[in-house]
mmCIF file with all atom_site columns, C-alpha atoms in Angstrom:
data_model
loop_
_atom_site.group_PDB
_atom_site.id
_atom_site.type_symbol
_atom_site.label_atom_id
_atom_site.label_alt_id
_atom_site.label_comp_id
_atom_site.label_asym_id
_atom_site.label_entity_id
_atom_site.label_seq_id
_atom_site.pdbx_PDB_ins_code
_atom_site.Cartn_x
_atom_site.Cartn_y
_atom_site.Cartn_z
_atom_site.occupancy
_atom_site.B_iso_or_equiv
_atom_site.pdbx_formal_charge
_atom_site.auth_seq_id
_atom_site.auth_comp_id
_atom_site.auth_asym_id
_atom_site.auth_atom_id
_atom_site.pdbx_PDB_model_num
ATOM 1   C CA . MET U 1 1   ? -4.258  51.406  0.280  1.00 0.00 ? 1   MET U CA 1
ATOM 2   C CA . LYS U 1 2   ? -6.398  49.411  2.874  1.00 0.00 ? 2   LYS U CA 1
ATOM 3   C CA . PHE U 1 3   ? -7.290  46.666  -0.459 1.00 0.00 ? 3   PHE U CA 1
ATOM 4   C CA . LEU U 1 4   ? -3.564  46.191  -0.334 1.00 0.00 ? 4   LEU U CA 1
ATOM 5   C CA . HIS U 1 5   ? -3.386  46.031  3.827  1.00 0.00 ? 5   HIS U CA 1
ATOM 6   C CA . SER U 1 6   ? -6.761  43.604  4.441  1.00 0.00 ? 6   SER U CA 1
ATOM 7   C CA . CYS U 1 7   ? -4.781  41.296  1.313  1.00 0.00 ? 7   CYS U CA 1
ATOM 8   C CA . ILE U 1 8   ? -1.732  40.892  3.213  1.00 0.00 ? 8   ILE U CA 1
ATOM 9   C CA . LEU U 1 9   ? -3.493  40.075  6.169  1.00 0.00 ? 9   LEU U CA 1
ATOM 10  C CA . LEU U 1 10  ? -5.431  37.861  4.428  1.00 0.00 ? 10  LEU U CA 1
ATOM 11  C CA . VAL U 1 11  ? -2.383  35.828  3.987  1.00 0.00 ? 11  VAL U CA 1
ATOM 12  C CA . ILE U 1 12  ? -1.234  36.346  6.622  1.00 0.00 ? 12  ILE U CA 1
ATOM 13  C CA . MET U 1 13  ? -3.930  35.040  8.152  1.00 0.00 ? 13  MET U CA 1
ATOM 14  C CA . LEU U 1 14  ? -4.055  31.656  5.636  1.00 0.00 ? 14  LEU U CA 1
ATOM 15  C CA . VAL U 1 15  ? -0.573  30.966  5.871  1.00 0.00 ? 15  VAL U CA 1
ATOM 16  C CA . PHE U 1 16  ? -0.628  30.940  9.961  1.00 0.00 ? 16  PHE U CA 1
ATOM 17  C CA . ILE U 1 17  ? -4.145  28.751  9.365  1.00 0.00 ? 17  ILE U CA 1
ATOM 18  C CA . SER U 1 18  ? -1.914  26.590  7.514  1.00 0.00 ? 18  SER U CA 1
ATOM 19  C CA . SER U 1 19  ? 0.631   26.158  9.597  1.00 0.00 ? 19  SER U CA 1
ATOM 20  C CA . CYS U 1 20  ? -0.795  25.127  12.418 1.00 0.00 ? 20  CYS U CA 1
ATOM 21  C CA . LYS U 1 21  ? -3.065  22.015  10.366 1.00 0.00 ? 21  LYS U CA 1
ATOM 22  C CA . LYS U 1 22  ? -1.105  18.892  10.775 1.00 0.00 ? 22  LYS U CA 1
ATOM 23  C CA . ASP U 1 23  ? -1.890  16.574  7.852  1.00 0.00 ? 23  ASP U CA 1
ATOM 24  C CA . ASP U 1 24  ? -0.015  12.587  7.707  1.00 0.00 ? 24  ASP U CA 1
ATOM 25  C CA . ASP U 1 25  ? 2.437   14.251  5.985  1.00 0.00 ? 25  ASP U CA 1
ATOM 26  C CA . SER U 1 26  ? 3.386   16.497  7.683  1.00 0.00 ? 26  SER U CA 1
ATOM 27  C CA . LEU U 1 27  ? 4.338   14.643  11.010 1.00 0.00 ? 27  LEU U CA 1
ATOM 28  C CA . SER U 1 28  ? 7.208   12.631  12.062 1.00 0.00 ? 28  SER U CA 1
ATOM 29  C CA . PRO U 1 29  ? 8.424   9.585   11.548 1.00 0.00 ? 29  PRO U CA 1
ATOM 30  C CA . ALA U 1 30  ? 7.737   8.190   14.762 1.00 0.00 ? 30  ALA U CA 1
ATOM 31  C CA . GLU U 1 31  ? 4.553   10.259  15.300 1.00 0.00 ? 31  GLU U CA 1
ATOM 32  C CA . GLN U 1 32  ? 3.676   8.500   12.317 1.00 0.00 ? 32  GLN U CA 1
ATOM 33  C CA . PHE U 1 33  ? 4.100   5.614   13.746 1.00 0.00 ? 33  PHE U CA 1
ATOM 34  C CA . GLU U 1 34  ? 2.174   5.935   17.007 1.00 0.00 ? 34  GLU U CA 1
ATOM 35  C CA . MET U 1 35  ? -0.956  6.951   15.012 1.00 0.00 ? 35  MET U CA 1
ATOM 36  C CA . ASP U 1 36  ? -0.182  4.131   13.191 1.00 0.00 ? 36  ASP U CA 1
ATOM 37  C CA . ILE U 1 37  ? -0.231  1.483   15.963 1.00 0.00 ? 37  ILE U CA 1
ATOM 38  C CA . ASP U 1 38  ? -2.791  2.889   18.040 1.00 0.00 ? 38  ASP U CA 1
ATOM 39  C CA . ILE U 1 39  ? -5.133  1.976   14.145 1.00 0.00 ? 39  ILE U CA 1
ATOM 40  C CA . ILE U 1 40  ? -3.716  -1.536  14.022 1.00 0.00 ? 40  ILE U CA 1
ATOM 41  C CA . GLU U 1 41  ? -4.442  -1.208  18.113 1.00 0.00 ? 41  GLU U CA 1
ATOM 42  C CA . ASP U 1 42  ? -8.274  -0.449  17.267 1.00 0.00 ? 42  ASP U CA 1
ATOM 43  C CA . TYR U 1 43  ? -8.852  -3.099  14.055 1.00 0.00 ? 43  TYR U CA 1
ATOM 44  C CA . LEU U 1 44  ? -7.511  -5.363  16.392 1.00 0.00 ? 44  LEU U CA 1
ATOM 45  C CA . LEU U 1 45  ? -9.996  -4.648  19.308 1.00 0.00 ? 45  LEU U CA 1
ATOM 46  C CA . ALA U 1 46  ? -13.238 -4.326  16.882 1.00 0.00 ? 46  ALA U CA 1
ATOM 47  C CA . LYS U 1 47  ? -12.150 -7.485  15.085 1.00 0.00 ? 47  LYS U CA 1
ATOM 48  C CA . GLY U 1 48  ? -11.928 -8.905  18.610 1.00 0.00 ? 48  GLY U CA 1
ATOM 49  C CA . LEU U 1 49  ? -8.345  -10.364 17.333 1.00 0.00 ? 49  LEU U CA 1
ATOM 50  C CA . SER U 1 50  ? -5.393  -11.467 19.506 1.00 0.00 ? 50  SER U CA 1
ATOM 51  C CA . ALA U 1 51  ? -1.547  -10.950 17.378 1.00 0.00 ? 51  ALA U CA 1
ATOM 52  C CA . GLN U 1 52  ? 1.410   -10.792 18.426 1.00 0.00 ? 52  GLN U CA 1
ATOM 53  C CA . LYS U 1 53  ? 3.499   -7.942  18.232 1.00 0.00 ? 53  LYS U CA 1
ATOM 54  C CA . THR U 1 54  ? 7.067   -7.259  16.956 1.00 0.00 ? 54  THR U CA 1
ATOM 55  C CA . SER U 1 55  ? 9.891   -4.066  17.907 1.00 0.00 ? 55  SER U CA 1
ATOM 56  C CA . SER U 1 56  ? 8.779   -2.595  14.442 1.00 0.00 ? 56  SER U CA 1
ATOM 57  C CA . GLY U 1 57  ? 5.737   -2.725  15.315 1.00 0.00 ? 57  GLY U CA 1
ATOM 58  C CA . LEU U 1 58  ? 4.672   -5.471  13.237 1.00 0.00 ? 58  LEU U CA 1
ATOM 59  C CA . HIS U 1 59  ? 1.536   -7.313  14.120 1.00 0.00 ? 59  HIS U CA 1
ATOM 60  C CA . TYR U 1 60  ? 1.034   -10.833 13.066 1.00 0.00 ? 60  TYR U CA 1
ATOM 61  C CA . ILE U 1 61  ? -1.938  -13.634 13.919 1.00 0.00 ? 61  ILE U CA 1
ATOM 62  C CA . ILE U 1 62  ? -0.802  -17.472 13.475 1.00 0.00 ? 62  ILE U CA 1
ATOM 63  C CA . THR U 1 63  ? -4.071  -18.540 11.351 1.00 0.00 ? 63  THR U CA 1
ATOM 64  C CA . GLU U 1 64  ? -2.943  -21.858 10.727 1.00 0.00 ? 64  GLU U CA 1
ATOM 65  C CA . GLU U 1 65  ? 0.516   -24.259 11.061 1.00 0.00 ? 65  GLU U CA 1
ATOM 66  C CA . GLY U 1 66  ? 1.863   -25.202 8.284  1.00 0.00 ? 66  GLY U CA 1
ATOM 67  C CA . PRO U 1 67  ? 4.210   -28.721 8.397  1.00 0.00 ? 67  PRO U CA 1
ATOM 68  C CA . GLY U 1 68  ? 7.312   -27.214 6.914  1.00 0.00 ? 68  GLY U CA 1
ATOM 69  C CA . GLU U 1 69  ? 9.815   -25.263 7.460  1.00 0.00 ? 69  GLU U CA 1
ATOM 70  C CA . HIS U 1 70  ? 10.154  -21.114 8.370  1.00 0.00 ? 70  HIS U CA 1
ATOM 71  C CA . PRO U 1 71  ? 11.800  -19.612 5.206  1.00 0.00 ? 71  PRO U CA 1
ATOM 72  C CA . ALA U 1 72  ? 15.905  -18.394 5.666  1.00 0.00 ? 72  ALA U CA 1
ATOM 73  C CA . PRO U 1 73  ? 16.553  -14.428 4.429  1.00 0.00 ? 73  PRO U CA 1
ATOM 74  C CA . GLY U 1 74  ? 17.723  -15.936 1.676  1.00 0.00 ? 74  GLY U CA 1
ATOM 75  C CA . ASP U 1 75  ? 15.372  -18.554 0.534  1.00 0.00 ? 75  ASP U CA 1
ATOM 76  C CA . THR U 1 76  ? 12.801  -17.723 -2.675 1.00 0.00 ? 76  THR U CA 1
ATOM 77  C CA . VAL U 1 77  ? 9.294   -18.535 -0.943 1.00 0.00 ? 77  VAL U CA 1
ATOM 78  C CA . THR U 1 78  ? 5.928   -19.246 -3.162 1.00 0.00 ? 78  THR U CA 1
ATOM 79  C CA . VAL U 1 79  ? 2.822   -17.179 -1.252 1.00 0.00 ? 79  VAL U CA 1
ATOM 80  C CA . LYS U 1 80  ? -1.413  -16.889 -2.189 1.00 0.00 ? 80  LYS U CA 1
ATOM 81  C CA . TYR U 1 81  ? -2.110  -14.114 -0.229 1.00 0.00 ? 81  TYR U CA 1
ATOM 82  C CA . LYS U 1 82  ? -4.880  -10.748 -0.473 1.00 0.00 ? 82  LYS U CA 1
ATOM 83  C CA . GLY U 1 83  ? -4.000  -7.030  0.893  1.00 0.00 ? 83  GLY U CA 1
ATOM 84  C CA . TYR U 1 84  ? -6.128  -4.786  1.806  1.00 0.00 ? 84  TYR U CA 1
ATOM 85  C CA . LEU U 1 85  ? -6.407  -1.706  3.973  1.00 0.00 ? 85  LEU U CA 1
ATOM 86  C CA . THR U 1 86  ? -8.403  -1.041  7.518  1.00 0.00 ? 86  THR U CA 1
ATOM 87  C CA . ASN U 1 87  ? -11.275 -0.023  5.413  1.00 0.00 ? 87  ASN U CA 1
ATOM 88  C CA . GLY U 1 88  ? -11.127 -3.049  3.832  1.00 0.00 ? 88  GLY U CA 1
ATOM 89  C CA . ALA U 1 89  ? -10.650 -2.231  0.466  1.00 0.00 ? 89  ALA U CA 1
ATOM 90  C CA . VAL U 1 90  ? -8.432  -4.964  -1.075 1.00 0.00 ? 90  VAL U CA 1
ATOM 91  C CA . PHE U 1 91  ? -5.639  -3.265  -2.851 1.00 0.00 ? 91  PHE U CA 1
ATOM 92  C CA . ASP U 1 92  ? -4.332  -6.656  -4.080 1.00 0.00 ? 92  ASP U CA 1
ATOM 93  C CA . GLN U 1 93  ? -4.361  -10.388 -3.975 1.00 0.00 ? 93  GLN U CA 1
ATOM 94  C CA . THR U 1 94  ? -3.910  -14.065 -5.888 1.00 0.00 ? 94  THR U CA 1
ATOM 95  C CA . SER U 1 95  ? -6.470  -15.342 -7.586 1.00 0.00 ? 95  SER U CA 1
ATOM 96  C CA . PRO U 1 96  ? -7.627  -18.537 -6.341 1.00 0.00 ? 96  PRO U CA 1
ATOM 97  C CA . ALA U 1 97  ? -5.575  -20.243 -8.825 1.00 0.00 ? 97  ALA U CA 1
ATOM 98  C CA . ASN U 1 98  ? -2.703  -17.827 -8.910 1.00 0.00 ? 98  ASN U CA 1
ATOM 99  C CA . THR U 1 99  ? 0.041   -17.943 -6.120 1.00 0.00 ? 99  THR U CA 1
ATOM 100 C CA . LEU U 1 100 ? 3.600   -15.384 -6.611 1.00 0.00 ? 100 LEU U CA 1
ATOM 101 C CA . THR U 1 101 ? 7.129   -16.345 -6.557 1.00 0.00 ? 101 THR U CA 1
ATOM 102 C CA . LEU U 1 102 ? 10.212  -14.167 -5.334 1.00 0.00 ? 102 LEU U CA 1
ATOM 103 C CA . PRO U 1 103 ? 13.254  -14.006 -3.324 1.00 0.00 ? 103 PRO U CA 1
ATOM 104 C CA . LEU U 1 104 ? 12.395  -13.308 0.523  1.00 0.00 ? 104 LEU U CA 1
ATOM 105 C CA . ASN U 1 105 ? 14.595  -9.918  0.163  1.00 0.00 ? 105 ASN U CA 1
ATOM 106 C CA . LEU U 1 106 ? 12.472  -8.091  -2.483 1.00 0.00 ? 106 LEU U CA 1
ATOM 107 C CA . PHE U 1 107 ? 9.210   -8.235  -0.290 1.00 0.00 ? 107 PHE U CA 1
ATOM 108 C CA . ILE U 1 108 ? 8.125   -4.926  1.435  1.00 0.00 ? 108 ILE U CA 1
ATOM 109 C CA . PRO U 1 109 ? 9.838   -4.505  5.165  1.00 0.00 ? 109 PRO U CA 1
ATOM 110 C CA . GLY U 1 110 ? 6.664   -6.249  6.496  1.00 0.00 ? 110 GLY U CA 1
ATOM 111 C CA . TRP U 1 111 ? 6.762   -8.992  5.444  1.00 0.00 ? 111 TRP U CA 1
ATOM 112 C CA . ILE U 1 112 ? 10.460  -9.834  4.793  1.00 0.00 ? 112 ILE U CA 1
ATOM 113 C CA . GLU U 1 113 ? 10.013  -9.637  8.583  1.00 0.00 ? 113 GLU U CA 1
ATOM 114 C CA . GLY U 1 114 ? 7.086   -11.539 8.837  1.00 0.00 ? 114 GLY U CA 1
ATOM 115 C CA . LEU U 1 115 ? 7.318   -14.615 6.192  1.00 0.00 ? 115 LEU U CA 1
ATOM 116 C CA . PRO U 1 116 ? 9.113   -16.321 8.669  1.00 0.00 ? 116 PRO U CA 1
ATOM 117 C CA . TYR U 1 117 ? 6.569   -16.296 11.427 1.00 0.00 ? 117 TYR U CA 1
ATOM 118 C CA . LEU U 1 118 ? 4.932   -18.803 8.899  1.00 0.00 ? 118 LEU U CA 1
ATOM 119 C CA . ARG U 1 119 ? 5.976   -22.345 8.148  1.00 0.00 ? 119 ARG U CA 1
ATOM 120 C CA . SER U 1 120 ? 6.137   -23.991 4.370  1.00 0.00 ? 120 SER U CA 1
ATOM 121 C CA . GLY U 1 121 ? 3.011   -26.036 3.220  1.00 0.00 ? 121 GLY U CA 1
ATOM 122 C CA . GLY U 1 122 ? 0.495   -24.033 3.685  1.00 0.00 ? 122 GLY U CA 1
ATOM 123 C CA . GLY U 1 123 ? 1.153   -21.842 6.918  1.00 0.00 ? 123 GLY U CA 1
ATOM 124 C CA . LYS U 1 124 ? -1.615  -18.949 7.596  1.00 0.00 ? 124 LYS U CA 1
ATOM 125 C CA . GLY U 1 125 ? -1.066  -15.541 9.059  1.00 0.00 ? 125 GLY U CA 1
ATOM 126 C CA . ILE U 1 126 ? -2.430  -12.204 9.310  1.00 0.00 ? 126 ILE U CA 1
ATOM 127 C CA . PHE U 1 127 ? 0.358   -9.189  8.854  1.00 0.00 ? 127 PHE U CA 1
ATOM 128 C CA . LEU U 1 128 ? -0.903  -6.316  10.334 1.00 0.00 ? 128 LEU U CA 1
ATOM 129 C CA . MET U 1 129 ? 2.187   -3.725  9.219  1.00 0.00 ? 129 MET U CA 1
ATOM 130 C CA . PRO U 1 130 ? 2.511   0.370   10.310 1.00 0.00 ? 130 PRO U CA 1
ATOM 131 C CA . SER U 1 131 ? 3.067   2.377   7.596  1.00 0.00 ? 131 SER U CA 1
ATOM 132 C CA . VAL U 1 132 ? 6.809   2.197   7.889  1.00 0.00 ? 132 VAL U CA 1
ATOM 133 C CA . LEU U 1 133 ? 6.953   -1.526  7.182  1.00 0.00 ? 133 LEU U CA 1
ATOM 134 C CA . GLY U 1 134 ? 4.716   -1.083  4.302  1.00 0.00 ? 134 GLY U CA 1
ATOM 135 C CA . TYR U 1 135 ? 5.282   2.074   1.513  1.00 0.00 ? 135 TYR U CA 1
ATOM 136 C CA . GLY U 1 136 ? 5.324   5.161   4.085  1.00 0.00 ? 136 GLY U CA 1
ATOM 137 C CA . ARG U 1 137 ? 5.088   8.341   3.061  1.00 0.00 ? 137 ARG U CA 1
ATOM 138 C CA . ASN U 1 138 ? 4.771   6.870   -0.968 1.00 0.00 ? 138 ASN U CA 1
ATOM 139 C CA . GLN U 1 139 ? 1.715   6.210   -2.270 1.00 0.00 ? 139 GLN U CA 1
ATOM 140 C CA . GLN U 1 140 ? 1.656   3.193   -4.089 1.00 0.00 ? 140 GLN U CA 1
ATOM 141 C CA . GLY U 1 141 ? -1.390  2.350   -6.617 1.00 0.00 ? 141 GLY U CA 1
ATOM 142 C CA . SER U 1 142 ? -4.490  2.551   -5.113 1.00 0.00 ? 142 SER U CA 1
ATOM 143 C CA . ILE U 1 143 ? -2.605  2.501   -1.724 1.00 0.00 ? 143 ILE U CA 1
ATOM 144 C CA . PRO U 1 144 ? -2.482  6.301   0.174  1.00 0.00 ? 144 PRO U CA 1
ATOM 145 C CA . ALA U 1 145 ? 1.105   7.627   1.424  1.00 0.00 ? 145 ALA U CA 1
ATOM 146 C CA . ASN U 1 146 ? 0.849   6.281   5.202  1.00 0.00 ? 146 ASN U CA 1
ATOM 147 C CA . SER U 1 147 ? -1.310  3.387   5.192  1.00 0.00 ? 147 SER U CA 1
ATOM 148 C CA . VAL U 1 148 ? -1.172  0.673   7.246  1.00 0.00 ? 148 VAL U CA 1
ATOM 149 C CA . LEU U 1 149 ? -1.098  -2.434  5.982  1.00 0.00 ? 149 LEU U CA 1
ATOM 150 C CA . ILE U 1 150 ? -3.087  -5.786  5.649  1.00 0.00 ? 150 ILE U CA 1
ATOM 151 C CA . PHE U 1 151 ? -2.345  -9.463  4.484  1.00 0.00 ? 151 PHE U CA 1
ATOM 152 C CA . GLU U 1 152 ? -3.472  -12.675 5.100  1.00 0.00 ? 152 GLU U CA 1
ATOM 153 C CA . VAL U 1 153 ? -0.978  -15.005 3.694  1.00 0.00 ? 153 VAL U CA 1
ATOM 154 C CA . THR U 1 154 ? -0.679  -18.549 3.174  1.00 0.00 ? 154 THR U CA 1
ATOM 155 C CA . LEU U 1 155 ? 3.474   -19.944 2.738  1.00 0.00 ? 155 LEU U CA 1
ATOM 156 C CA . VAL U 1 156 ? 3.102   -22.459 -0.059 1.00 0.00 ? 156 VAL U CA 1
ATOM 157 C CA . GLU U 1 157 ? 7.052   -23.133 -0.366 1.00 0.00 ? 157 GLU U CA 1
ATOM 158 C CA . ILE U 1 158 ? 10.367  -22.267 0.128  1.00 0.00 ? 158 ILE U CA 1
ATOM 159 C CA . ASN U 1 159 ? 11.852  -23.099 -3.422 1.00 0.00 ? 159 ASN U CA 1
#
């Protein structure tokens, strides 16, 4: 009988301890957003960078103005890019000889919002986006769930 009571007590303690732990999946969307913004701002500070911030949480830096036009929501664009996490781990990029061409509305939300800040013909920028503008709570390949994403993007042309 004592063994049963000990087991029940142990289970209750484990449930209590696990309910007190708050991992990234248990954060509310607002808490996750605030944490992501803190991560972005800490990253910018550590790298000595200054960025513009939108109401959605996108932080962007225009590193080179292009000579062309800004893309519109219905446009198809050709880009070169490198995507990485705040720890520097690259998760995707175009090779130097290749580009990616897609309708603007097929990109993740952070790109849909950020690309119109760039100009075609070689406009370059850096997008730092909270997880809600990337893949959110979903793991995507080597990108963990709830990840802040950073992209260096060149807008080659508007097709």
